[in-house]
XYZ file of C-alpha atoms in Angstrom:
355
model
C -11.546 -13.218 15.162
C -10.712 -9.591 13.834
C -10.171 -8.051 10.578
C -7.182 -5.720 9.577
C -8.336 -3.525 6.632
C -5.525 -1.779 4.789
C -6.886 1.758 3.681
C -3.652 3.634 3.340
C -1.368 3.663 0.078
C -1.051 6.509 -2.465
C -3.014 4.723 -5.267
C -0.248 6.398 -7.671
C -1.503 4.011 -10.679
C -4.756 5.573 -10.512
C -3.594 9.281 -10.635
C -4.739 11.773 -11.201
C -7.952 10.481 -9.630
C -6.180 9.574 -6.477
C -4.668 13.124 -6.436
C -8.076 14.445 -4.712
C -9.438 10.870 -3.506
C -8.652 7.788 -1.724
C -8.203 4.953 -4.139
C -10.190 2.495 -1.873
C -13.011 4.959 -2.444
C -13.345 4.966 -6.086
C -16.684 3.478 -7.245
C -17.403 0.310 -9.177
C -21.228 0.089 -10.192
C -21.447 3.198 -8.040
C -20.205 1.761 -4.879
C -16.680 2.112 -3.535
C -14.348 -0.606 -3.793
C -13.534 -0.789 -0.009
C -17.259 -1.243 0.783
C -17.333 -4.651 -1.226
C -14.648 -5.706 0.993
C -16.091 -4.488 4.396
C -19.560 -6.303 3.167
C -17.481 -9.610 2.975
C -15.870 -9.367 6.046
C -19.513 -8.761 7.806
C -20.890 -11.549 5.811
C -18.202 -13.957 7.180
C -19.396 -13.336 10.617
C -16.490 -10.931 11.800
C -17.596 -7.989 13.511
C -14.389 -6.113 14.855
C -12.295 -4.129 11.884
C -9.090 -2.499 12.494
C -8.512 0.143 9.558
C -4.974 1.191 8.794
C -5.297 4.624 7.305
C -2.780 6.917 6.101
C -2.718 10.485 4.316
C -6.453 9.828 3.212
C -7.697 9.090 6.602
C -10.088 11.844 6.927
C -11.833 10.941 3.492
C -11.969 7.008 4.706
C -13.206 7.976 8.010
C -16.004 10.166 6.859
C -17.092 7.453 4.131
C -16.992 4.385 6.538
C -17.895 6.118 9.855
C -17.757 3.791 13.150
C -18.684 0.795 10.766
C -22.115 0.382 12.022
C -23.806 1.000 8.577
C -22.067 -2.215 7.731
C -22.829 -4.046 10.763
C -19.151 -3.565 12.068
C -17.008 -2.108 14.674
C -14.128 0.111 13.104
C -11.282 1.176 15.025
C -8.955 3.380 12.732
C -5.008 2.882 13.028
C -2.818 5.661 11.728
C 0.031 4.783 9.580
C 2.608 7.652 8.943
C 3.289 6.236 5.262
C 3.131 2.898 3.479
C 5.964 0.900 4.699
C 4.659 -2.594 3.760
C 1.829 -5.063 4.723
C 3.929 -6.750 7.261
C 4.422 -2.899 8.943
C 0.669 -2.560 9.105
C 0.538 -5.775 11.103
C 3.311 -4.794 13.445
C 1.561 -1.272 14.300
C -1.579 -3.335 14.733
C -0.524 -5.695 17.209
C -1.898 -3.688 20.341
C -5.361 -3.706 18.330
C -5.239 -7.387 17.234
C -4.056 -8.865 20.515
C -3.943 -12.629 20.830
C -7.084 -12.951 18.124
C -6.744 -14.524 15.065
C -7.428 -12.181 12.131
C -8.032 -11.865 8.424
C -6.016 -9.097 6.804
C -7.798 -7.541 3.663
C -6.603 -5.190 1.320
C -9.028 -2.461 0.791
C -8.358 -1.955 -2.970
C -8.891 -5.689 -3.776
C -12.157 -7.219 -5.055
C -13.151 -10.811 -4.651
C -16.265 -12.170 -6.085
C -17.999 -14.484 -3.773
C -16.916 -12.998 -0.656
C -14.409 -14.694 1.878
C -16.924 -16.508 4.017
C -16.064 -20.179 3.019
C -12.168 -19.172 3.457
C -12.809 -17.868 7.057
C -14.998 -20.875 8.038
C -12.242 -22.985 6.652
C -9.445 -21.445 8.671
C -11.802 -21.374 12.039
C -12.171 -25.191 11.402
C -8.530 -26.133 10.640
C -6.498 -23.179 12.378
C -3.321 -23.117 10.629
C -0.766 -20.962 11.673
C -1.289 -18.871 8.402
C -3.500 -19.343 5.206
C -3.042 -17.428 1.980
C -5.019 -17.275 -1.090
C -3.553 -17.709 -4.624
C -4.543 -17.573 -8.007
C -2.981 -18.067 -11.389
C -2.097 -14.598 -13.237
C -0.472 -14.237 -16.827
C 2.485 -12.056 -15.538
C 3.259 -13.109 -12.010
C 6.317 -10.825 -11.978
C 4.102 -7.899 -10.445
C 2.926 -9.845 -7.718
C 3.922 -11.924 -4.760
C 4.357 -15.361 -5.920
C 3.949 -18.678 -4.005
C 6.019 -22.129 -4.996
C 4.435 -25.193 -4.001
C 5.529 -28.464 -3.555
C 3.894 -31.556 -5.480
C 1.680 -32.396 -2.384
C 0.355 -28.566 -2.736
C 2.364 -27.295 0.242
C 3.647 -23.900 0.213
C 7.559 -24.189 0.332
C 8.502 -20.601 -0.576
C 7.314 -16.943 -1.285
C 8.791 -14.361 -3.554
C 8.060 -10.618 -3.681
C 7.835 -9.346 -7.417
C 10.454 -11.812 -8.622
C 12.198 -11.387 -12.053
C 12.171 -14.898 -12.644
C 8.999 -16.400 -10.971
C 9.207 -20.227 -10.022
C 5.199 -20.506 -10.584
C 2.103 -18.363 -11.745
C 0.427 -18.630 -8.650
C 0.175 -14.846 -7.000
C -0.992 -13.954 -3.612
C -4.494 -12.433 -3.439
C -4.952 -9.445 -1.200
C -6.324 -11.653 1.447
C -4.318 -13.432 4.343
C -5.567 -15.320 7.450
C -3.102 -15.394 10.495
C -3.055 -16.589 14.331
C -0.915 -14.517 16.742
C 2.264 -16.087 15.683
C 2.484 -13.848 12.657
C 3.438 -11.084 15.338
C 6.978 -12.765 16.231
C 7.519 -13.107 12.290
C 6.746 -9.329 11.429
C 9.431 -8.579 14.487
C 11.905 -10.731 13.023
C 12.244 -9.603 9.417
C 14.142 -6.602 7.951
C 12.866 -4.189 5.289
C 13.291 -5.201 1.687
C 15.118 -3.454 -1.095
C 12.138 -1.349 -1.373
C 12.386 -0.205 2.323
C 9.369 -2.133 3.244
C 8.166 -4.665 5.661
C 7.100 -7.477 3.134
C 4.226 -9.826 4.465
C 5.955 -12.327 2.097
C 9.005 -12.478 4.139
C 6.988 -12.557 7.383
C 5.341 -15.543 6.076
C 8.583 -17.024 4.746
C 9.816 -16.795 8.241
C 6.946 -18.975 9.315
C 7.660 -21.531 6.572
C 11.333 -21.505 7.682
C 10.068 -21.966 11.410
C 8.232 -25.052 10.389
C 4.868 -23.216 10.903
C 1.826 -24.627 9.458
C 1.149 -22.202 6.156
C -1.444 -23.463 3.871
C -2.741 -22.147 0.950
C -6.016 -22.084 -1.316
C -6.032 -21.542 -5.045
C -9.091 -19.540 -5.781
C -10.930 -20.061 -9.284
C -13.139 -17.255 -9.057
C -12.575 -13.828 -9.918
C -9.984 -11.457 -8.253
C -8.517 -8.146 -9.117
C -6.414 -5.507 -7.519
C -7.941 -2.504 -8.604
C -4.960 -0.548 -8.680
C -4.993 0.870 -12.326
C -7.757 2.161 -14.796
C -7.912 -1.260 -16.740
C -8.617 -3.171 -13.822
C -11.178 -0.765 -12.325
C -13.095 -1.014 -15.496
C -12.824 -4.622 -15.639
C -14.354 -4.996 -12.033
C -17.181 -2.504 -12.950
C -18.037 -4.923 -15.812
C -18.155 -7.935 -13.844
C -20.371 -6.304 -10.872
C -22.711 -4.868 -13.480
C -22.963 -8.242 -15.529
C -24.605 -9.573 -11.808
C -27.115 -6.692 -11.461
C -30.946 -7.248 -12.003
C -32.607 -4.644 -13.979
C -34.378 -1.835 -11.735
C -35.988 1.206 -12.971
C -36.651 3.617 -10.210
C -36.250 6.871 -11.923
C -38.051 8.423 -14.733
C -37.594 7.274 -18.537
C -39.796 9.273 -21.019
C -41.486 7.813 -23.644
C -38.847 8.829 -26.301
C -36.290 6.715 -24.442
C -35.320 3.121 -24.674
C -33.708 1.008 -21.879
C -32.474 -2.686 -22.944
C -31.263 -5.403 -20.794
C -29.991 -4.861 -17.183
C -30.370 -1.235 -16.814
C -30.663 0.216 -13.093
C -31.812 4.104 -13.186
C -31.874 4.857 -9.448
C -34.621 7.221 -8.047
C -34.434 10.737 -9.071
C -32.417 9.848 -12.296
C -33.919 10.805 -15.555
C -33.767 9.336 -18.942
C -34.881 12.003 -21.815
C -34.674 10.868 -25.438
C -31.858 8.687 -25.178
C -30.795 5.056 -25.601
C -29.614 2.742 -22.577
C -27.991 -0.669 -23.233
C -26.920 -2.468 -20.332
C -25.750 -3.668 -18.010
C -25.423 0.051 -16.840
C -26.183 1.594 -13.747
C -27.347 5.593 -13.555
C -27.218 7.083 -10.286
C -29.772 9.388 -8.376
C -30.219 12.877 -9.556
C -28.494 12.121 -13.135
C -29.754 13.076 -16.198
C -29.395 11.653 -19.463
C -30.615 13.334 -22.566
C -30.288 13.002 -26.156
C -27.394 10.338 -25.504
C -26.535 6.697 -25.838
C -25.140 5.084 -22.932
C -23.963 1.507 -23.900
C -22.831 -1.555 -21.787
C -20.775 -1.813 -18.700
C -21.152 1.853 -17.795
C -21.569 3.388 -14.214
C -22.612 6.717 -13.946
C -22.737 8.281 -10.575
C -25.090 10.610 -8.923
C -26.011 14.189 -9.983
C -24.121 13.896 -13.416
C -25.444 15.462 -16.818
C -24.760 13.333 -19.947
C -26.274 15.351 -22.736
C -25.770 14.801 -26.724
C -23.138 12.153 -26.129
C -22.129 8.581 -26.478
C -20.589 6.718 -23.524
C -19.694 3.199 -23.249
C -17.508 0.601 -20.969
C -16.750 3.724 -18.482
C -16.931 4.974 -14.970
C -18.016 8.521 -14.299
C -17.839 9.790 -10.938
C -20.437 12.089 -8.830
C -21.281 15.528 -9.988
C -19.632 15.489 -13.634
C -20.945 16.536 -17.031
C -20.407 15.334 -20.509
C -22.011 17.499 -23.247
C -21.855 17.133 -26.993
C -18.607 15.347 -27.203
C -19.474 12.321 -29.527
C -18.335 8.737 -28.281
C -16.307 8.229 -25.034
C -15.449 4.616 -23.914
C -13.014 2.758 -21.815
C -12.711 5.947 -19.503
C -12.560 6.551 -16.010
C -13.936 10.104 -15.212
C -13.660 11.786 -11.942
C -15.875 14.112 -9.697
C -16.974 17.553 -10.904
C -15.598 16.913 -14.179
C -16.501 19.039 -17.489
C -16.094 17.533 -20.795
C -17.248 19.832 -23.587
C -16.453 20.115 -27.084
C -13.348 22.192 -28.208
C -13.988 25.693 -29.931
C -13.741 25.156 -33.756
C -10.647 26.830 -35.069
C -10.581 27.843 -38.934
C -8.029 25.755 -40.863
C -4.871 27.296 -41.660
C -1.413 26.828 -42.437
C 1.662 28.397 -40.940
C 4.968 28.230 -42.733
C 8.517 29.465 -42.630
C 10.183 28.473 -45.832
C 13.690 29.145 -46.984
C 14.831 30.357 -50.258
C 13.801 28.132 -53.299
C 11.399 26.068 -51.420
C 8.499 24.025 -53.118
C 5.702 23.078 -51.254
C 2.440 21.357 -52.161
C -0.557 21.817 -49.966
C -3.833 19.799 -50.038
C -6.512 22.028 -49.440
């Protein structure tokens, strides 16, 4: 069994971060979202991974390499532009051959991994197996309709009037019959080959399409709010570890991770928090659900429920919360400007100004 990991896409909802960085490499708890997926694939006993890459291919390849650090063998498959999930399957057919495979969206995050799902698929081997989860607004997702017995009878991509609240999670398992289906469908109104259409083709052909409704945590980390939520979830599961230096004037409370080479000086850190190697936190407060990457400087500031990427500095700016701060960023106070009023008043005006 192989894996097909999708790591293209522009990540428009995470701009401006993704103007200069692949969305799959934005870190939660100081580790790229993509890496969590690759680790889940390895834990499921899969070693051969085809990785779909686009405009950020060089950055993805530099971060992942040949996959050996994850226990994987990675083959890169270029995609000229994102033309849909089914298009990714189409261009990967030579790599996938006649093998079963799991397709994993590289910006998705599933707590608990996919081992049980892969084992279930290997044991029963339906033509396709999809993951579903209940969502508050299914209009933003691919949506599944099930019959009373739980059988998948229909799929829709981002419907205006969804027939259920069951959204497709970004993990799919297929046998080689999916290759015929992706060749049979036409582009949608978005100009993309939709995987929902390909799976619907299997359903219409009376193929064995099964679903698993997951009750665990799943997120598509496509926007800042979701990134912060995933960061919170991962940090909540971390164990306290102080490998760096914390001076006597500082206080660390709860699940705080201070990586080797990091320093906490005259500061208060309330977990869950992770502080990366080489980072200095001085005269500051760092509150719960915050990740600070390596080689950052936090001085005379307060930071909570936020993600700070590497080589950034925050100095003397009071309180920051619910924020995603990119690499090599400098946040400093604005220069003070004398208070003044500038007026252009017509004849016979009356103006009252509070001094």
